[in-house]
Structures are given as structure tokens and as C-alpha cells.
XYZ file of C-alpha atoms in Angstrom:
496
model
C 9.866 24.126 -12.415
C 8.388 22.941 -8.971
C 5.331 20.913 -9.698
C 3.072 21.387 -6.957
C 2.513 17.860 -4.720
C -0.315 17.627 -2.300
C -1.246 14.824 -0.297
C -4.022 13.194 -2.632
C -1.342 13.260 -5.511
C 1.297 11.372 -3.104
C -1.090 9.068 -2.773
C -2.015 8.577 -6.409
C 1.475 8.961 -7.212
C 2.105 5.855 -4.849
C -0.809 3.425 -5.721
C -0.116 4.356 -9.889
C 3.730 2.570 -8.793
C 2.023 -0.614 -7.403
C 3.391 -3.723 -8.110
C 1.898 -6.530 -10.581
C 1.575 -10.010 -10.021
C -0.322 -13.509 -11.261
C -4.312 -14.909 -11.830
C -5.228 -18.710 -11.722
C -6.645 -21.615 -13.520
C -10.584 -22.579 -14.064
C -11.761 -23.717 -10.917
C -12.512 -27.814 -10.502
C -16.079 -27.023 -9.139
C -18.802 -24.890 -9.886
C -22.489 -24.232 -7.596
C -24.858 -24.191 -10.316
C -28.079 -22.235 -9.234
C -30.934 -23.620 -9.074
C -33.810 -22.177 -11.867
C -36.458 -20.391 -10.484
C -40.007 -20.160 -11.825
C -40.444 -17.576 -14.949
C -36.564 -17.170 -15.084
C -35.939 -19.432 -17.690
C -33.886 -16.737 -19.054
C -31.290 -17.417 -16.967
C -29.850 -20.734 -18.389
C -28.938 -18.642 -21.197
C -26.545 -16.944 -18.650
C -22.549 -17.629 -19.401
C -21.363 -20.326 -17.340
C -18.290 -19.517 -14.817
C -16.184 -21.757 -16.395
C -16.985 -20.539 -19.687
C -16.402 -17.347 -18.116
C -12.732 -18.122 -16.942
C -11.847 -20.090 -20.049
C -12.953 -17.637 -22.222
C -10.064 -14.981 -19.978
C -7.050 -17.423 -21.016
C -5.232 -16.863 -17.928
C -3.694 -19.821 -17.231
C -2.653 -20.580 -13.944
C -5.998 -20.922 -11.434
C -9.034 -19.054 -10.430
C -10.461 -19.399 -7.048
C -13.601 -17.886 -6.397
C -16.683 -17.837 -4.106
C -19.827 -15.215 -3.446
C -22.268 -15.098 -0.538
C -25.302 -13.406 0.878
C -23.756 -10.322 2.497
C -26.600 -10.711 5.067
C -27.434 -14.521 5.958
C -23.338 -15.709 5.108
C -25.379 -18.227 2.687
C -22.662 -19.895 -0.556
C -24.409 -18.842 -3.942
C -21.422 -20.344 -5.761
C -17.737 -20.925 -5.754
C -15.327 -22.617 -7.833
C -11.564 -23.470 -6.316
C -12.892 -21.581 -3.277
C -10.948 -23.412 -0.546
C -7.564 -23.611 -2.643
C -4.968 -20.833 -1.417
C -4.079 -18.261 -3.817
C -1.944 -14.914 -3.517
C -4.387 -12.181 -2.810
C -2.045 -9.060 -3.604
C -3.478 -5.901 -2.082
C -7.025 -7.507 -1.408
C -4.839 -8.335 1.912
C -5.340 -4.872 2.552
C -8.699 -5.513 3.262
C -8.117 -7.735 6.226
C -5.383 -5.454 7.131
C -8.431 -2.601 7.709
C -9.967 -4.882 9.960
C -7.268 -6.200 11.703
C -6.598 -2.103 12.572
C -10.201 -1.204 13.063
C -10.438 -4.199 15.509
C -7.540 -3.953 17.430
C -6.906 -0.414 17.168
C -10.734 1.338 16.848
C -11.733 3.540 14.274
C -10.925 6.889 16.681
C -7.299 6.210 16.817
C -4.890 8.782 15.670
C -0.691 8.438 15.850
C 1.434 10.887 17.505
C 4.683 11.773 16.282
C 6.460 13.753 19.191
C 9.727 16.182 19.638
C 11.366 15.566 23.128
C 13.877 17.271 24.853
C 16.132 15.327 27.732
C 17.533 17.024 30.128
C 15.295 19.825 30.465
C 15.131 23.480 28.513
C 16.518 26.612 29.891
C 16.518 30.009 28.624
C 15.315 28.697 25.086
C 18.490 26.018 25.257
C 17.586 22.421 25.422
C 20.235 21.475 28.186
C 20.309 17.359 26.427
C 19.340 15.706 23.306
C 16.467 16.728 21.181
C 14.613 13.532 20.090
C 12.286 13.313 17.126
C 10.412 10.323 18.684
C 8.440 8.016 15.632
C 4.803 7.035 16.897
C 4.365 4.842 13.876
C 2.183 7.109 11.729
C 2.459 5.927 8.164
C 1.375 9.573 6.703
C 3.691 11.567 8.052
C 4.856 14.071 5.657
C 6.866 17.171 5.162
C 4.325 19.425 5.963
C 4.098 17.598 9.234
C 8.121 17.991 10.044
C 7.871 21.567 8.829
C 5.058 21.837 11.409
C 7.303 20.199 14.069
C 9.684 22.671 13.715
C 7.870 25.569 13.498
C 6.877 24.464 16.677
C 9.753 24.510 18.427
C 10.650 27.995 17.407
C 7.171 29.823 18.902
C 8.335 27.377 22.199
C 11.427 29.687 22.139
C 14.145 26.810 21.534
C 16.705 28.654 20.427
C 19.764 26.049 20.855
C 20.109 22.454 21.401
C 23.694 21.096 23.437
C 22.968 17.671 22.928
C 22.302 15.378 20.043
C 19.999 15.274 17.732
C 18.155 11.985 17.871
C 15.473 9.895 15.927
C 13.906 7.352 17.561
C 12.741 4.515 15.250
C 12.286 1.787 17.225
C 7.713 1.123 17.466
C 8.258 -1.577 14.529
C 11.476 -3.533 14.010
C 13.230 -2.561 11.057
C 12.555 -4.067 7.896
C 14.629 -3.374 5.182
C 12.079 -3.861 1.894
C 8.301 -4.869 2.326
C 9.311 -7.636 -0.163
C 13.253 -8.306 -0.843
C 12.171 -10.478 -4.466
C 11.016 -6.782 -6.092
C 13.403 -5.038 -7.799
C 15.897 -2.161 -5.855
C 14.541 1.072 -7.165
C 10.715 0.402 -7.070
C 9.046 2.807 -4.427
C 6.294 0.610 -3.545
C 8.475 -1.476 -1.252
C 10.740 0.777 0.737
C 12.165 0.025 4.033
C 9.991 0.164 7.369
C 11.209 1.125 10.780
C 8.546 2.989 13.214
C 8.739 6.228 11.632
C 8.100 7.027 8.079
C 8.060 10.130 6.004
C 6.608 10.286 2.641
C 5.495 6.950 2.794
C 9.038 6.663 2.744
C 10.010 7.772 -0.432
C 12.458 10.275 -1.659
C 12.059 12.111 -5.066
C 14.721 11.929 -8.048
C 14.286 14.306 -10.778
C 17.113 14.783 -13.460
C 17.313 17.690 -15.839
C 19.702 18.104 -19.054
C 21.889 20.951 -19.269
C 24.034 21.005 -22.481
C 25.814 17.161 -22.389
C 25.417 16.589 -18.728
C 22.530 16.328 -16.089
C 21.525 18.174 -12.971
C 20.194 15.471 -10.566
C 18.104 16.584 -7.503
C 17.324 13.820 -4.418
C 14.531 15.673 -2.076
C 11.346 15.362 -0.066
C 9.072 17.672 -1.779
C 6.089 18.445 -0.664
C 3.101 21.116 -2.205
C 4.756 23.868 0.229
C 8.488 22.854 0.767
C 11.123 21.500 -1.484
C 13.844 20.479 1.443
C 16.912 18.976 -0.387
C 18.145 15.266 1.306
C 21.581 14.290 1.950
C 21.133 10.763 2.841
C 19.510 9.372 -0.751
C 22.565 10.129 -3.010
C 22.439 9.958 -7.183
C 25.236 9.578 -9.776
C 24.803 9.410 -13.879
C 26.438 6.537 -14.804
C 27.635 5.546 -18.100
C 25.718 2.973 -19.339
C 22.486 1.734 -20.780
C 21.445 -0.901 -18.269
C 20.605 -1.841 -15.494
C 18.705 1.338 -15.245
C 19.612 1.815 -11.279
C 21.762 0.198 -9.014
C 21.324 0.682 -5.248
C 24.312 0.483 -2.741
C 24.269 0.018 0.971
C 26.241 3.693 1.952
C 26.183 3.371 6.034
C 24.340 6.522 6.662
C 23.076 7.168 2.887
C 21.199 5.480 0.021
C 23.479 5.321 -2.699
C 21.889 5.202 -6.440
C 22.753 5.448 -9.649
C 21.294 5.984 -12.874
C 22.162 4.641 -16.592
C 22.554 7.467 -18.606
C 21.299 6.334 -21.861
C 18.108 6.137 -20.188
C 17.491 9.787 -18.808
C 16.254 11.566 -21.941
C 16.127 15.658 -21.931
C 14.281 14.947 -18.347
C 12.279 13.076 -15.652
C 11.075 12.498 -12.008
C 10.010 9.568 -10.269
C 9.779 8.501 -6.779
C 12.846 6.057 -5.466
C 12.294 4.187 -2.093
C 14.078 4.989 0.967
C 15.972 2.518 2.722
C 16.955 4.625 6.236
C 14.165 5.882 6.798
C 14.575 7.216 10.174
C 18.050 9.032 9.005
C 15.801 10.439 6.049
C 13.172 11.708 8.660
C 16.068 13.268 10.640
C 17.347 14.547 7.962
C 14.822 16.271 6.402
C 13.611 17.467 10.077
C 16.907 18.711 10.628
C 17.065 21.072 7.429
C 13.483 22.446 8.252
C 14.332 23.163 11.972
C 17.487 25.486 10.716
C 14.927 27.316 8.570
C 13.340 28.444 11.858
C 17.046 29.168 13.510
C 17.278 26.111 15.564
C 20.272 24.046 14.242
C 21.148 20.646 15.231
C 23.765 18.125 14.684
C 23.433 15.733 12.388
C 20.751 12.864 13.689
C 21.409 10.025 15.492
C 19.382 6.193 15.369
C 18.107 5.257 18.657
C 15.199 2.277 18.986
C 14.612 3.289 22.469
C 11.845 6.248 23.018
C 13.492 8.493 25.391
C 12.184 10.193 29.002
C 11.935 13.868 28.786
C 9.630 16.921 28.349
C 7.544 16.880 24.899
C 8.119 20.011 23.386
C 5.866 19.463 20.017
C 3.184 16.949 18.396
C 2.023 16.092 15.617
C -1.104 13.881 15.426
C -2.316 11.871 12.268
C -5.716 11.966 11.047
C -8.172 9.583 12.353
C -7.432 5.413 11.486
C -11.094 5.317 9.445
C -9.631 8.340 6.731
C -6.245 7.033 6.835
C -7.765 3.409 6.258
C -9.715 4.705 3.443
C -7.271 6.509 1.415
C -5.026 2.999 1.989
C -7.351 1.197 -0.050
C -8.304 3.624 -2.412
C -4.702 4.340 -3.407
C -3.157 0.860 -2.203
C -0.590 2.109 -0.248
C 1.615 -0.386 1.082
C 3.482 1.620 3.802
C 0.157 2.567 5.174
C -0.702 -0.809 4.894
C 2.618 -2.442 6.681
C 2.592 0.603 9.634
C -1.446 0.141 10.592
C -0.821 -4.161 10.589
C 2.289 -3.727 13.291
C 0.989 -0.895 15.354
C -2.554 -3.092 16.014
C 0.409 -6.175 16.181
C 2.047 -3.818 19.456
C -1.271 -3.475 21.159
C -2.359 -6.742 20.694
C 0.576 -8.820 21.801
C 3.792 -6.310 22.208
C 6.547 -5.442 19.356
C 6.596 -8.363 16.822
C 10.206 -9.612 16.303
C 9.538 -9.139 11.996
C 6.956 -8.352 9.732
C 6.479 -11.763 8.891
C 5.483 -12.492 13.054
C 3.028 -9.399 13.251
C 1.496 -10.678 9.821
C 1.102 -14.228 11.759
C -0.532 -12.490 14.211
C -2.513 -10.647 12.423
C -3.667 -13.934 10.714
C -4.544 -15.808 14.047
C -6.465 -12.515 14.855
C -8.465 -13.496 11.808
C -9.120 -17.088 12.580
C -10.626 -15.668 16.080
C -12.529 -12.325 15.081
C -13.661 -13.391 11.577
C -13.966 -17.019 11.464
C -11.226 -17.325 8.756
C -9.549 -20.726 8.422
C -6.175 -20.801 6.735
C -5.388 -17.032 6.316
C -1.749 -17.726 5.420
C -0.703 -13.998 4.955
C 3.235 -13.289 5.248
C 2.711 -8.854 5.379
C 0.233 -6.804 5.605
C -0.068 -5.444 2.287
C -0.241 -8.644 -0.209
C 3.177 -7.258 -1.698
C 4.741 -10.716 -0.717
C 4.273 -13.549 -3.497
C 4.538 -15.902 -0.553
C 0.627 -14.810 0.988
C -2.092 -17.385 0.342
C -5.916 -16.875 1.122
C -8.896 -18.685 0.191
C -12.084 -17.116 -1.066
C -14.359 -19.027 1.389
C -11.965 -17.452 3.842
C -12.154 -13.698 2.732
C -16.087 -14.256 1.673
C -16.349 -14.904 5.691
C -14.336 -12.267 6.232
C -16.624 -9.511 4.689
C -19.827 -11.147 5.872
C -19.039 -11.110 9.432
C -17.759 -7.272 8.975
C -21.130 -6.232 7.048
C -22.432 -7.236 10.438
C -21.489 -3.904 11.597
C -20.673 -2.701 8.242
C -17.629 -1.205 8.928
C -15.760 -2.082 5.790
C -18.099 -1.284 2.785
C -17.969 2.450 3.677
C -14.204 2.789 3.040
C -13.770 0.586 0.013
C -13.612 1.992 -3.473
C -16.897 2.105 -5.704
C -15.764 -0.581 -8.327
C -17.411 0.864 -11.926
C -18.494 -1.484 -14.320
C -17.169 -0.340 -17.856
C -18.586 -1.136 -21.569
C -16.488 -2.393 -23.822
C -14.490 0.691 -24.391
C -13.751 0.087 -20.922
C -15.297 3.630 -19.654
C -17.529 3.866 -17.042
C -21.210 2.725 -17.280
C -23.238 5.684 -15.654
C -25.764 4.513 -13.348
C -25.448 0.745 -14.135
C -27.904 -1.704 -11.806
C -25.205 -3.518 -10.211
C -22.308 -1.577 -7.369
C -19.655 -3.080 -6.461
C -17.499 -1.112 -3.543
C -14.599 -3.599 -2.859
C -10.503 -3.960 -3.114
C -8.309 -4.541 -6.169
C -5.251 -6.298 -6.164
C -2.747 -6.388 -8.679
C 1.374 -8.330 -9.142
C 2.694 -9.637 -11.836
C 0.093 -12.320 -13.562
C -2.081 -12.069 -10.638
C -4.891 -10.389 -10.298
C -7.882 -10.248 -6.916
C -11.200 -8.192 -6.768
C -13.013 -8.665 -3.485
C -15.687 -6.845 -1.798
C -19.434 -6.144 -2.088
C -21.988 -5.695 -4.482
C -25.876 -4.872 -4.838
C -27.617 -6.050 -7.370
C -31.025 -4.627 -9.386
C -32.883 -6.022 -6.766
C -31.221 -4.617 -3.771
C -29.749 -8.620 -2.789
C -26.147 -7.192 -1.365
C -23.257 -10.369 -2.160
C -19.877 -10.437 -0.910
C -17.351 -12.024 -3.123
C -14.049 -12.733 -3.982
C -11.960 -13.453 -7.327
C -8.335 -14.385 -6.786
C -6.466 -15.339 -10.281
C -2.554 -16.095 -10.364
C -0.525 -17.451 -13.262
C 2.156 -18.616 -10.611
C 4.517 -20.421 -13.197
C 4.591 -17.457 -15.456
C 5.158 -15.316 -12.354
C 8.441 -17.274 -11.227
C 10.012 -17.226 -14.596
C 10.260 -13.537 -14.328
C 13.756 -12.015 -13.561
C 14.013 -9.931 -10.818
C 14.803 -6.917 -12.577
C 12.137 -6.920 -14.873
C 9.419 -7.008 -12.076
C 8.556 -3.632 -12.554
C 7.217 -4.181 -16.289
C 7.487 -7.499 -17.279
C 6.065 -8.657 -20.938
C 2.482 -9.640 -21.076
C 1.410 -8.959 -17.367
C -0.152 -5.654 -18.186
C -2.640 -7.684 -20.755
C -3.032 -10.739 -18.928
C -4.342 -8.316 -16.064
C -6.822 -6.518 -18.557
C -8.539 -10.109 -19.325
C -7.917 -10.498 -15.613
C -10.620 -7.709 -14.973
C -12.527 -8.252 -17.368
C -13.794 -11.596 -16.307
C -14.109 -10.306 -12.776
C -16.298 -8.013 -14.356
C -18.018 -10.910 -16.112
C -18.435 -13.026 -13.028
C -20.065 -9.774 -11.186
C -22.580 -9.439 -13.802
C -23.699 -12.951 -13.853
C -24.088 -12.901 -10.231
C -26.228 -9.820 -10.404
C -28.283 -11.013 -13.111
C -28.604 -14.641 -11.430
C -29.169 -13.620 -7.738
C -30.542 -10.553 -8.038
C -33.220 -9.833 -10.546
């Protein structure tokens, strides 16, 4: 049965795959507040370092909060030591875009025909051209295509080409996760399905039927690139083998069951884009040869466009559903306009961090991507406090970050609770970041941020037990629930 996919389930799909990572140790320092007159009750509040021993994290916690308004320190603990932020990078990665790019700007991904068109005949090559849009989908290509056919192409003599070459290639966001996790795929400058190719595996009597394709909610085009064989084993799970033109995977047996699907990265992803183009153009009686990789974008006549949604939605659903593509594509394409094509992800991320130091009076942004994925990325909370206070100058970031509930002890949400919090999570393995907003009972607005990593624990993880490892998932539940505990002191000591 074909599950229906739409967009909002992608994304949910991709942000539920997110990596975990590590949370750090009680902080050295603490700004006690001062007690103001008739709130005696508030000595009786829990300490933060009562707060973060009380977690057992191990490891350190850095953490500072501010007027949102003024920029004035309330308190901080470890708030100039560099920890790993995770996805809270994304956060900075919104402003880098928003600054550099504007909140208008929309990416084009274009079909071009060389050599001029004739009769319906595209006399040279036919060139899917990538404009770096990070949510290109199916639907899109199938667009494209359809496009072509009511221009009355009815024949291509050329080649078929893809051209890739926005963003230098970059073969995993983060080459220490393991092979077969699809929230670091390869990155080139076109994408399609955040880059992503979907495995299901069905049992029919004592052997499986395996499907590799790019689904979508209204297409189901198989892919010929990503390739899957049912090995005979138990473990490892997958293995993933460099095929020239394909994506070679397999699969232990013993761990299929009756039946399954999950999402498996891509690591071509301009031959998957081709590919997949290529399948839905011969549905509207256009066929072309199999695609070719070119980095340069062509001269020619542009037969058919697609154009993303605006960067302020696309920003927004990238930090509601931490996508890391999104994340990677937005960082390099504001890295082109600012200072040309960066030579890796690492250089646009270095740019991205001296954009920082200018435009939000950061000090020793050390970030290695743009999505926190890397273990390597360091950030201080002073430095991403500053961050949000000079952007609630123009408030341009609160609007787009996810409303952060505070739960009872059940961990459900508290309905109408005094305190919001609208801000961006950020999870790896034994480390945990919360960083944003929040407005207390008394209307006083705060920015803050919590980083926590367990760093030790962290490197004594194998590589191909990244995905899962034993104790991150409870280490991150005491993770959040002192951020939660650090919120609601602030609120109750700054803001009531």
C-alpha cells in the first residue's frame, strides 16, 4: 500500500531521524540575583547549580540569560566556555540567511536547452540547472516536466545534463555518523527530497521485495541510482558502497521482519535528481538519455522554472523540523553572495562565523557547518545570548522559532502556563541545547541559552551505534528537564 507523503510529513519524517549528541558539567560560576523588597520568597527558589546537579549529566553546562530588550546579564554559569550547540546552530544559520540573503528571497531551479529548440526538438543538451533550493521535491520535477511538454518539446538530440555545481560537493554533512542515517546525506547545489531516497521491504513467502524510490503524496517514481540487496546476515544492519553512478546498499536480513520503510540518504544527489527528472519527463513523452554531472551552469534558452517558497517559510519549517539539508543549502547560498563559492562546507561555515562576529557582535562563534550536525562546532552562551538580543532588535527571529511548551511531570503540555518560551532545540548523542526567548508572568521577555554535552561519553561511542546508542535517549530526558527547570526559575526570579 502507498502511504500518502506530503511535504509537512517529509519534514517530520526528517527532523524525527535527527541525530543525538552530549550535555555538560555544572558551571564554575553562578550570578546570584539580587533580593528585592517583599520577594523574600524567592531565596526559597532552587539554585542553578542545584538545578544542574540534581540532572546528573556529567560532562558541562554552559549557560547565560539576558534582557531581550536592554542586552543586560541576569545570570550565567560556564557562559564563555565553548560547547557543541547541535541544531541551536540553526539559529544563527537563519540569520546568517535572513542577513545576507533577505527574507523575500526565493531559489530557482531551471530547465535549459543549448543550442536552441526547433519544431518541438531541442537541437543540444537539455540541462536541469540546480539553483540551490534545499526543498525541492518530486512534485517540483514532476512540475518541471510537465512543463516542458505544454512548451511542445517533443525530442531532445543532445544530452541530458544536471548541473550541480552552486555549492561544492560534500559527500556527508558529518563523515563521523554512521552510513545509512538520512540526516546527513551528501550536498552538491541541487537537492531533491532533502536528499533522501526511500527503502521499503516487503515479505513474500521466504524472500523480500525491496523498493528504492522518491515518493512523494502524488508520484511514486522508482530510482535506479540508490540500489538494495538482502544480505545474509544479522549485522551490521546496512553497508553502503561507493557504485560510480549508484548508491549501493545492503540490508541484514535477520533484521527486516514481515516489513518496513525508512528513509536512506543519498550520496549523488545530482544523478538522483536526474534520475528521477528523467523518469517523470518520459511520463509526459519526452525521453532523454541517461543524465550527465556538469558543475558549470550552461548558456541557453530557459525552457521551465521552478521557484521555492519564500526564505522566511522555508526558514521556519528548518527550525521547526531541524532539517539539516535546509540548514547546509541556506548557510552556502548566503556564503555565494557574500564572498563567491566557498571551496567546502567547513570555509562557508567560517564565513558564516566571521559574518557573526561583524553583524551580531559574537566573539568566538567556532561553528564547522551550518546545521550543528558536526561534533567539532563550539559556541558560547554569552555569544548566542548576543546573538538573539541584537536580532530582537528587529525581531526577526522570535517569529519563526518553535513555541517551546512547558510540560508537568507527565511530561504533557501545561495549557496556558505564565511563562513562553519560542526558541531552538538541539539534540546529538549526550548533548543537549535549548536557546531562544521567553516571557515571563510579568511580560519581562529574556533571551537565553542552555548548552549541555557529556563529551567523554560521546567519544566512547562506536561509530555504528550513533544512531541509538545506550543511555543517550535518558540522559537527554534529564537534559530537558533541567532546561525546563532553569526556564522556570528565571521566570519566577525576573519576572514576577
Amino acid at each position: 500500500m502507498l502511504h500518502t507523503i506530503s511535504r509537512r510529513f517529509f519534514l517530520s519524517a526528517l527532523a524525527s531521524s535527527t541525530a543525538t549528541a552530549a550535555l555538560a558539567a555544572p558551571p564554575t560560576a553562578s550570578l546570584r540575583p539580587q533580593a528585592r523588597g517583599g520577594n523574600h520568597f524567592k531565596k526559597a527558589i532552587a539554585d542553578p547549580q542545584d538545578i544542574i546537579a540534581k540532572a546528573k549529566l556529567g560532562g558541562r553546562v554552559c549557560y547565560a540569560v539576558a534582557d531581550a530588550r536592554t542586552g543586560t546579564k541576569l545570570e550565567g554559569g560556564n557562559a564563555k566556555v565553548g560547547a557543541p550547540p547541535a541544531s541551536v546552530a540553526k539559529a544563527v544559520t537563519a540569520l546568517y540567511a535572513l542577513g545576507v540573503l533577505g527574507h523575500a528571497h526565493r531559489f530557482s531551479t531551471r530547465v535549459v536547452a543549448t543550442g536552441g529548440v526547433s519544431g518541438g526538438v531541442v537541437q543540444g543538451d537539455l540541462v536541469l540547472v540546480g539553483g540551490g533550493d534545499p526543498t525541492l521535491d518530486t512534485n517540483a520535477l514532476a512540475g518541471l516536466a510537465a512543463a516542458l511538454k505544454a512548451k511542445g518539446i517533443l525530442e531532445v538530440r543532445g544530452d541530458f545534463k544536471v548541473a550541480d555545481g552552486l555549492f561544492p560537493e560534500v559527500p556527508t554533512i558529518d563523515k563521523e555518523q554512521p552510513d545509512h542515517v538520512g540526516y546527513s546525506p551528501a550536498l552538491s547545489g541541487i537537492a531533491l527530497n532533502f536528499n533522501r531516497v526511500h527503502f521499503e521491504w516487503k515479505r513474500q513467502g521466504s524472500k523480500y521485495n525491496v523498493t528504492m524510490d522518491a515518493r512523494s503524496d502524488r508520484y511514486r517514481p522508482d530510482v535506479a541510482i540508490a540500489r538494495m540487496q538482502v544480505a545474509e546476515r544479522r549485522a551490521p544492519v546496512y553497508t553502503y558502497a561507493d557504485g560510480g553512478r549508484t548508491d549501493n546498499w545492503s540490508v541484514a536480513r535477520g533484521a527486516l521482519g514481515n516489513g518496513g520503510a525508512r528513509w536512506l540518504p543519498v550520496r549523488k544527489p545530482a544523478l538522483y535528481a536526474g534520475d528521477v527528472f528523467q523518469t517523470l519527463a518520459r511520463s509526459q513523452g519526452v525521453v532523454l538519455k541517461n543524465p550527465k554531472v556538469v558543475s558549470r551552469i550552461p548558456q541557453g534558452t530557459t525552457l521551465a522554472t521552478h521557484q521555492s517558497e519564500d526564505l522566511r517559510a522555508i526558514l521556519r519549517d528548518m527550525l521547526r523540523f531541524s532539517t539539516n539539508v535546509t540548514a547546509e543549502m541556506v548557510g552556502m547560498a548566503a556564503t555565494v553572495k557574500r564572498n563567491g563559492r566557498p571551496s567546502s562546507l567547513r570555509a562557508s561555515a567560517t564565513e558564516m562565523n566571521r559574518w557573526a562576529n561583524a553583524a551580531l557582535g559574537t566573539t568566538k562563534m567556532r561553528l564547522v557547518d551550518h546545521s550543528g550536525l558536526g561534533g567539532d562546532s563550539e559556541m558560547t552562551a554569552d555569544d548566542m545570548v548576543a546573538a538573539l538580543v541584537k536580532a530582537r532588535q528587529n525581531n526577526v527571529l522570535r517569529p519563526i522559532l518553535k513555541a517551546i511548551p512547558i510540560l508537568d511531570e507527565q511530561r504533557r503540555a501545561i495549557k496556558n502556563h505564565p511563562i513562553e518560551v519560542h526558541a531552538k532545540t538541539g539534540t546529538l548523542n549526550f548533548v543537549s541545547g535549548l536557546a531562544g526567548y521567553m516571557t515571563a508572568r510579568d511580560g519581562t521577555e529574556m533571551a537565553f541559552a542552555i548548552f549541555a554535552a557529556d563529551e567523554a561519553t560521546r567519544a566512547r561511542i562506536p561509530r555504528a551505534d550513533r544512531e541509538r546508542p545506550q543511555g543517550a535517549r535518558s540522559w537527554n530526558r534529564r537534559a530537558k528537564t533541567m532546561q525546563q527547570s532553569l526556564i522556570e526559575r528565571w521566570g519566577a526570579v525576573y519576572g514576577s
